[in-house]
Short mmCIF file of C-alpha atoms in Angstrom, two decimals:
data_model
loop_
_atom_site.label_atom_id
_atom_site.label_comp_id
_atom_site.label_asym_id
_atom_site.label_seq_id
_atom_site.Cartn_x
_atom_site.Cartn_y
_atom_site.Cartn_z
CA MET A 26 -29.93 72.49 101.35
CA ALA A 27 -26.25 72.45 101.95
CA GLU A 28 -26.23 68.72 101.49
CA ASN A 29 -27.97 68.97 98.13
CA ALA A 30 -25.50 71.52 97.01
CA ASP A 31 -22.64 69.27 97.92
CA LEU A 32 -24.30 66.35 96.18
CA LEU A 33 -24.74 68.32 93.04
CA ALA A 34 -21.16 69.48 93.15
CA LEU A 35 -20.06 65.91 93.62
CA LEU A 36 -22.16 64.77 90.70
CA ALA A 37 -20.75 67.57 88.60
CA GLU A 38 -17.23 66.53 89.45
CA MET A 39 -18.05 62.93 88.75
CA LYS A 40 -19.55 63.92 85.41
CA LYS A 41 -16.46 65.89 84.52
CA SER A 42 -14.30 63.01 85.60
CA MET A 43 -16.32 60.61 83.47
CA GLU A 44 -16.19 62.92 80.49
CA LYS A 45 -12.49 63.31 80.96
CA GLY A 46 -12.11 59.52 81.19
CA GLN A 47 -14.20 59.05 78.07
CA GLU A 48 -12.10 61.65 76.29
CA GLU A 49 -8.93 59.93 77.34
CA MET A 50 -10.39 56.56 76.30
CA ARG A 51 -11.33 57.99 72.92
CA LYS A 52 -7.84 59.35 72.49
CA GLY A 53 -6.41 56.02 73.50
CA GLN A 54 -8.59 54.21 71.00
CA GLU A 55 -7.56 56.58 68.25
CA GLU A 56 -3.92 56.16 69.15
CA MET A 57 -4.34 52.39 69.23
CA LYS A 58 -6.20 52.51 65.91
CA ASN A 59 -3.47 54.60 64.40
CA GLU A 60 -0.84 52.25 65.74
CA ILE A 61 -2.68 49.21 64.36
CA GLN A 62 -3.20 50.91 61.00
CA SER A 63 0.42 51.93 60.80
CA HIS A 64 1.47 48.40 61.79
CA VAL A 65 -0.85 46.90 59.20
CA GLU A 66 0.41 49.29 56.57
CA SER A 67 3.95 48.42 57.39
CA LYS A 68 3.17 44.71 57.19
CA VAL A 69 1.33 45.23 53.88
CA GLY A 70 4.32 47.09 52.57
CA GLU A 71 6.58 44.30 53.64
CA ILE A 72 4.30 41.75 51.98
CA LYS A 73 4.22 43.81 48.79
CA ASP A 74 7.97 44.11 48.81
CA HIS A 75 8.29 40.37 49.33
CA VAL A 76 5.80 39.62 46.54
CA ASN A 77 7.58 42.01 44.20
CA SER A 78 10.89 40.41 45.00
CA CYS A 79 9.36 36.97 44.33
CA ILE A 80 7.93 38.17 41.01
CA GLU A 81 11.28 39.60 40.03
CA LYS A 82 12.95 36.34 40.95
CA ILE A 83 10.38 34.35 38.93
CA GLU A 84 10.91 36.61 35.93
CA GLU A 85 14.62 36.13 36.27
CA ASP A 86 14.08 32.35 36.41
CA VAL A 87 11.80 32.50 33.32
CA GLN A 88 14.39 34.46 31.39
CA SER A 89 17.06 32.02 32.51
CA VAL A 90 14.91 29.08 31.38
CA LYS A 91 14.25 30.77 28.01
CA ARG A 92 17.95 31.33 27.54
CA GLU A 93 18.62 27.67 28.37
CA ILE A 94 15.87 26.57 25.97
CA GLY A 95 17.34 28.74 23.23
CA GLU A 96 20.77 27.30 23.87
CA VAL A 97 19.40 23.73 23.80
CA LYS A 98 17.40 24.48 20.63
CA GLY A 99 20.45 25.91 18.93
CA GLU A 100 22.48 22.90 19.99
CA VAL A 101 19.78 20.51 18.68
CA GLU A 102 19.60 22.37 15.37
CA ARG A 103 23.37 22.21 15.05
CA LYS A 104 23.30 18.49 15.81
CA ILE A 105 20.53 17.94 13.22
CA GLU A 106 22.43 19.91 10.63
CA GLU A 107 25.56 17.91 11.35
CA VAL A 108 23.61 14.63 11.03
CA GLU A 109 22.00 15.79 7.78
CA ASN A 110 25.38 16.74 6.38
CA LYS A 111 26.79 13.37 7.38
CA VAL A 112 23.81 11.50 5.90
CA GLN A 113 23.97 13.53 2.69
CA GLY A 114 27.67 12.80 2.46
CA LYS A 115 27.00 9.09 2.95
CA ILE A 116 24.27 9.19 0.30
CA GLU A 117 26.59 10.86 -2.17
CA GLU A 118 29.26 8.27 -1.43
CA VAL A 119 26.77 5.44 -1.92
CA LYS A 120 25.50 7.01 -5.16
CA GLU A 121 29.03 7.30 -6.47
CA LYS A 122 29.71 3.69 -5.56
CA VAL A 123 26.45 2.56 -7.20
CA GLN A 124 27.24 4.53 -10.34
CA VAL A 125 30.67 2.94 -10.45
CA LYS A 126 29.11 -0.52 -9.98
CA ILE A 127 26.54 0.18 -12.71
CA GLY A 128 29.29 1.35 -15.04
CA ASP A 129 31.28 -1.81 -14.33
CA LEU A 130 28.22 -4.00 -14.91
CA GLU A 131 27.36 -2.23 -18.17
CA LYS A 132 30.94 -2.59 -19.32
CA ARG A 133 30.94 -6.28 -18.45
CA LEU A 134 27.57 -6.79 -20.15
CA SER A 135 28.87 -5.03 -23.25
CA GLU A 136 31.93 -7.24 -23.24
CA LEU A 137 29.78 -10.34 -22.77
CA ALA A 138 27.47 -9.24 -25.58
CA ASP A 139 30.42 -8.76 -27.94
CA ARG A 140 32.08 -12.00 -26.92
CA PRO A 141 30.49 -15.37 -27.70
CA ILE A 142 29.85 -17.49 -24.66
CA THR A 143 31.13 -21.04 -24.68
CA PHE A 144 30.36 -23.69 -22.14
CA PRO A 145 32.49 -26.75 -21.51
CA VAL A 146 29.79 -29.29 -22.26
CA ASN A 147 29.52 -32.37 -24.38
CA THR A 148 28.99 -31.23 -27.98
CA ASP A 149 27.11 -34.42 -28.77
CA LEU A 150 24.27 -33.39 -26.46
CA THR A 151 24.00 -29.76 -27.54
CA TYR A 152 22.11 -28.15 -30.35
CA SER A 153 22.12 -24.65 -31.80
CA ARG A 154 18.89 -22.72 -32.01
CA PRO A 155 18.51 -21.05 -35.40
CA THR A 156 18.32 -17.27 -35.47
CA VAL A 157 15.21 -16.03 -37.30
CA LYS A 158 15.73 -12.94 -39.41
CA SER A 159 14.01 -9.80 -38.09
CA LEU A 160 11.01 -8.35 -39.96
CA THR A 161 10.22 -4.82 -41.16
CA PHE A 162 7.05 -2.78 -40.73
CA ASP A 163 6.25 0.35 -42.80
CA GLY A 164 2.66 0.97 -41.71
CA GLN A 165 1.21 -0.20 -45.03
CA THR A 166 0.43 -3.73 -43.86
CA SER A 167 -1.61 -4.98 -40.88
CA TRP A 168 -0.06 -4.07 -37.53
CA THR A 169 -1.84 -7.02 -35.87
CA VAL A 170 -0.33 -9.50 -38.33
CA PHE A 171 3.12 -7.95 -38.00
CA LYS A 172 2.97 -8.01 -34.19
CA THR A 173 2.04 -11.69 -34.25
CA GLN A 174 4.97 -12.44 -36.55
CA PHE A 175 7.29 -10.29 -34.46
CA ASP A 176 6.28 -12.12 -31.24
CA VAL A 177 7.01 -15.47 -32.92
CA VAL A 178 10.43 -14.26 -34.12
CA SER A 179 11.22 -12.83 -30.67
CA SER A 180 10.33 -16.11 -28.99
CA ALA A 181 12.37 -18.13 -31.50
CA ASN A 182 15.43 -15.89 -30.98
CA GLY A 183 15.02 -15.82 -27.20
CA TRP A 184 14.90 -12.02 -26.93
CA ASN A 185 14.06 -10.30 -23.64
CA ASN A 186 11.87 -7.18 -23.52
CA ARG A 187 14.82 -4.77 -23.85
CA VAL A 188 16.16 -6.57 -26.92
CA LYS A 189 12.63 -6.84 -28.34
CA ALA A 190 12.23 -3.07 -27.97
CA SER A 191 15.54 -2.45 -29.78
CA GLN A 192 14.65 -4.89 -32.57
CA LEU A 193 11.17 -3.39 -32.94
CA VAL A 194 12.62 0.12 -33.29
CA ALA A 195 15.13 -1.14 -35.86
CA SER A 196 12.37 -2.85 -37.89
CA LEU A 197 10.28 0.31 -38.40
CA ARG A 198 10.29 1.97 -41.80
CA GLY A 199 8.55 4.92 -43.45
CA SER A 200 5.48 6.27 -41.64
CA ALA A 201 5.87 3.64 -38.93
CA ALA A 202 9.29 5.02 -38.01
CA GLU A 203 7.77 8.51 -37.67
CA VAL A 204 5.91 7.27 -34.58
CA LEU A 205 9.22 7.30 -32.72
CA GLN A 206 9.30 11.09 -32.91
CA GLY A 207 6.47 11.27 -30.38
CA ILE A 208 8.26 9.05 -27.84
CA SER A 209 10.77 10.50 -25.40
CA SER A 210 14.33 9.24 -25.66
CA ASP A 211 14.24 7.56 -22.25
CA LYS A 212 11.22 5.49 -23.35
CA LEU A 213 12.68 4.17 -26.62
CA THR A 214 13.84 1.05 -24.78
CA ASP A 215 10.43 0.41 -23.20
CA LEU A 216 8.62 -2.24 -25.25
CA THR A 217 5.14 -1.44 -23.91
CA THR A 218 5.43 2.28 -24.74
CA ILE A 219 6.53 1.57 -28.32
CA GLU A 220 3.83 -1.07 -28.91
CA ASN A 221 1.11 1.23 -27.49
CA ALA A 222 2.21 4.06 -29.80
CA LEU A 223 2.13 1.76 -32.86
CA GLU A 224 -1.23 0.31 -31.78
CA ALA A 225 -2.71 3.81 -31.47
CA ARG A 226 -1.44 4.75 -34.96
CA PHE A 227 -1.85 1.55 -36.98
CA GLY A 228 -4.03 -0.73 -34.81
CA ASP A 229 -7.36 -1.97 -36.13
CA SER A 230 -9.24 -2.33 -32.83
CA HIS A 231 -11.46 0.63 -33.81
CA LEU A 232 -12.53 -1.30 -36.94
CA THR A 233 -14.14 -4.13 -34.97
CA GLN A 234 -17.70 -3.01 -35.75
CA PHE A 235 -16.81 -2.66 -39.44
CA TYR A 236 -15.40 -6.19 -39.51
CA ARG A 237 -18.49 -7.54 -37.74
CA THR A 238 -20.76 -5.94 -40.33
CA GLU A 239 -18.64 -7.32 -43.17
CA PHE A 240 -18.60 -10.70 -41.45
CA LYS A 241 -22.38 -10.87 -41.12
CA THR A 242 -23.04 -9.73 -44.71
CA ARG A 243 -20.36 -11.92 -46.35
CA ARG A 244 -21.70 -14.01 -49.26
CA GLN A 245 -20.01 -16.44 -51.62
CA LYS A 246 -19.04 -14.71 -54.85
CA PRO A 247 -19.67 -16.22 -58.28
CA GLY A 248 -16.84 -18.63 -59.09
CA GLU A 249 -15.47 -18.48 -55.52
CA SER A 250 -14.67 -21.88 -54.03
CA LEU A 251 -15.89 -23.02 -50.64
CA GLN A 252 -12.27 -23.21 -49.39
CA VAL A 253 -11.64 -19.54 -50.25
CA LEU A 254 -14.95 -18.56 -48.64
CA ALA A 255 -14.12 -20.48 -45.46
CA ALA A 256 -10.66 -18.91 -45.26
CA ASP A 257 -12.13 -15.40 -45.55
CA VAL A 258 -14.82 -16.19 -42.96
CA GLU A 259 -12.11 -17.38 -40.56
CA ARG A 260 -10.13 -14.17 -41.20
CA LEU A 261 -13.13 -11.95 -40.52
CA MET A 262 -13.96 -13.96 -37.40
CA SER A 263 -10.47 -13.37 -35.96
CA LEU A 264 -10.82 -9.63 -36.63
CA ALA A 265 -14.43 -9.16 -35.51
CA TYR A 266 -14.62 -11.43 -32.44
CA ALA A 267 -11.04 -11.78 -31.25
CA GLU A 268 -12.09 -11.35 -27.61
CA CYS A 269 -14.67 -14.19 -27.66
CA PRO A 270 -13.91 -17.71 -26.33
CA GLN A 271 -12.79 -20.27 -28.89
CA ASP A 272 -15.96 -22.38 -28.71
CA VAL A 273 -18.14 -19.32 -29.38
CA ARG A 274 -15.95 -18.30 -32.31
CA ASP A 275 -16.14 -21.80 -33.79
CA SER A 276 -19.93 -21.85 -33.55
CA LEU A 277 -20.32 -18.35 -35.06
CA ALA A 278 -17.89 -19.09 -37.89
CA ALA A 279 -19.81 -22.26 -38.82
CA GLN A 280 -23.15 -20.45 -38.72
CA TYR A 281 -22.05 -17.49 -40.87
CA PHE A 282 -20.20 -19.78 -43.30
CA VAL A 283 -23.42 -21.67 -43.94
CA ASP A 284 -25.31 -18.37 -44.38
CA ALA A 285 -22.71 -17.24 -46.94
CA ILE A 286 -22.96 -20.34 -49.21
CA ARG A 287 -24.36 -19.32 -52.60
CA ASP A 288 -25.95 -22.61 -53.66
CA GLU A 289 -29.28 -23.04 -51.84
CA ASP A 290 -29.20 -26.86 -51.86
CA THR A 291 -25.68 -26.96 -50.44
CA GLN A 292 -26.58 -24.34 -47.87
CA HIS A 293 -29.73 -26.18 -46.79
CA ALA A 294 -27.98 -29.56 -46.53
CA THR A 295 -25.05 -28.10 -44.57
CA ARG A 296 -27.42 -26.31 -42.22
CA LEU A 297 -29.21 -29.58 -41.46
CA MET A 298 -25.86 -31.17 -40.68
CA ASP A 299 -25.63 -28.77 -37.66
CA ALA A 300 -21.84 -28.40 -37.72
CA LYS A 301 -20.21 -27.22 -34.51
CA ASP A 302 -17.21 -25.56 -36.16
CA LEU A 303 -16.09 -24.12 -39.48
CA LYS A 304 -13.92 -27.11 -40.38
CA SER A 305 -16.81 -29.56 -40.11
CA ALA A 306 -19.16 -27.29 -42.05
CA LEU A 307 -16.60 -26.84 -44.84
CA ALA A 308 -15.93 -30.58 -45.07
CA TYR A 309 -19.61 -31.49 -45.30
CA SER A 310 -20.43 -28.73 -47.83
CA MET A 311 -17.56 -29.90 -50.06
CA LYS A 312 -18.79 -33.50 -49.81
CA TYR A 313 -22.29 -32.39 -50.73
CA GLU A 314 -21.08 -30.41 -53.74
CA ALA A 315 -18.98 -33.39 -54.81
CA ALA A 316 -22.06 -35.60 -54.49
CA LYS A 317 -24.09 -33.19 -56.61
CA THR A 318 -21.37 -33.18 -59.25
CA VAL A 319 -21.24 -36.96 -59.26
CA SER A 320 -25.02 -37.18 -59.55
CA LYS A 321 -25.05 -34.84 -62.53
CA THR A 322 -22.24 -36.83 -64.15
CA SER A 323 -24.12 -40.08 -63.51
CA ARG A 324 -27.29 -38.75 -65.11
CA ASN A 325 -25.34 -37.55 -68.15
CA VAL A 326 -23.56 -40.88 -68.52
CA ARG A 327 -26.80 -42.83 -68.20
CA TRP A 328 -28.45 -40.58 -70.76
CA ARG A 329 -25.59 -41.15 -73.13
CA GLU A 330 -25.74 -44.93 -72.54
CA VAL A 331 -29.46 -45.02 -73.29
CA ASP A 332 -29.12 -42.64 -76.20
CA HIS A 333 -26.29 -44.61 -77.87
CA GLY A 334 -27.51 -48.08 -76.86
CA THR A 335 -24.12 -48.99 -75.39
CA GLY A 336 -25.13 -50.23 -71.95
CA LYS A 337 -21.93 -52.17 -71.53
CA GLU A 338 -19.58 -49.09 -71.40
CA LYS A 339 -18.82 -47.79 -67.93
CA ASP A 340 -16.22 -45.39 -66.71
CA GLU A 341 -13.99 -46.94 -64.01
CA LYS A 342 -13.27 -43.52 -62.53
CA PHE A 343 -17.02 -42.88 -62.25
CA ASP A 344 -17.49 -46.17 -60.36
CA CYS A 345 -14.71 -45.15 -57.97
CA LEU A 346 -16.40 -41.81 -57.32
CA LEU A 347 -19.71 -43.52 -56.66
CA LYS A 348 -18.14 -45.90 -54.16
CA THR A 349 -16.33 -43.03 -52.41
CA LEU A 350 -19.55 -41.02 -52.20
CA GLU A 351 -21.40 -44.03 -50.80
CA LYS A 352 -18.78 -44.44 -48.05
CA LEU A 353 -18.95 -40.73 -47.17
CA LEU A 354 -22.72 -40.76 -46.95
CA ASN A 355 -22.69 -43.96 -44.83
CA SER A 356 -20.16 -42.47 -42.44
CA HIS A 357 -22.24 -39.28 -42.21
CA VAL A 358 -25.42 -41.27 -41.43
CA ALA A 359 -23.55 -43.28 -38.78
CA GLY A 360 -22.24 -40.06 -37.27
CA LYS A 361 -25.74 -38.58 -37.13
CA LYS A 362 -26.99 -41.69 -35.29
CA ASN A 363 -24.29 -41.31 -32.66
CA THR A 364 -25.04 -37.61 -32.21
CA PRO A 365 -26.66 -36.99 -28.77
CA ARG A 366 -30.30 -36.00 -28.87
CA ARG A 367 -31.06 -32.30 -28.70
CA ASN A 368 -32.83 -30.85 -25.70
CA PRO A 369 -36.57 -31.01 -26.57
CA ASN A 370 -37.16 -27.76 -24.67
CA VAL A 371 -34.94 -25.68 -26.99
CA THR A 372 -36.96 -22.95 -28.78
CA CYS A 373 -36.56 -21.75 -32.39
CA TRP A 374 -36.16 -17.96 -32.68
CA LYS A 375 -37.75 -17.99 -36.11
CA CYS A 376 -41.08 -19.79 -35.52
CA ASN A 377 -41.04 -19.83 -31.66
CA LYS A 378 -41.64 -23.61 -31.64
CA LYS A 379 -39.77 -26.09 -29.46
CA GLY A 380 -37.62 -29.02 -30.53
CA HIS A 381 -35.24 -27.33 -33.02
CA VAL A 382 -33.06 -24.22 -33.44
CA GLN A 383 -33.29 -21.40 -35.97
CA ARG A 384 -30.86 -22.84 -38.54
CA GLU A 385 -32.91 -26.12 -38.64
CA CYS A 386 -36.26 -24.38 -38.96
CA GLN A 387 -38.30 -25.64 -41.94
CA THR A 388 -40.90 -22.88 -41.69
CA ILE A 389 -41.18 -20.86 -44.89
CA SER A 390 -41.24 -17.12 -44.28
CA PRO A 391 -43.51 -14.79 -46.34
CA ASN A 392 -40.43 -13.42 -48.14
CA GLN A 393 -39.42 -16.92 -49.26
CA GLU A 394 -42.94 -17.67 -50.53
CA ASN A 395 -42.85 -14.56 -52.68
#
């Protein structure tokens, strides 16, 4: 029993000792934990202080860089401004020099224009070109005709565009001169501007359709000669189809000239001749009319010879006309033989048959029968 009591007391002491040791260990752990925490906190504080100092230093560097950038930018702007001022000064100097040069050149040109130019050349080999007198235009005549005449005069006098513009302005009269009021002063020496303004006011390009209608409906008037008719047809052709090629204009002029002939026999004979241009059609129609006149004269003379029984009287002039007519007809027949054959596949627009064209068509329309 005594031994158990001692054992229990020993166990109790051991338990107390263990509890005391555990308590001391717990206190030691807490102290160590506190020490570690305080050490960590101190280190964190140091790190924060270091980071803050780094941030402050970076901000100082950024501000320093911004200041340097501003200084460099200001310096660059000053340099640019200085360069611009220098360049502007140079430009002004160059402009002044150019103006002076232009003034000198204008002065020299004016002096040269006022002073006749002589060249030390052999007078035997030189010739003087005549100066054609300038024309006037008042808007009452054809602008197209005047412009053609003005271009011929300009070429003959050797004018350049600037001189042509000055001469054209000086030639305007009346309503034509009023066109200049709508042109700015700096354009009064521009030839194209002046010609365009006159064309817009007095040009006849808008009358093309009118001229074409007049051209197609033109007919020979009573008592009007074939020469006058041909001249008017040529005039209308130049006004109505000025933009067409020359070969087309020749063919159209010949066709409409034949259509305009008043005498049916002359028209029919000239149409069969198939002239390629107005000149040929006019020549043949005049020959045909002359032949008709000679034939009528021959019949009258023969009638008079038979009626008066004087078969021995003959007019020498009449014989000459007959011989001339015979030569003309022979030359025409020879020319027709040498004419190349027409394409057999060509189609007539009037009867839709092949082998001939409309102006050679012999088909009688219902209107002609009536």
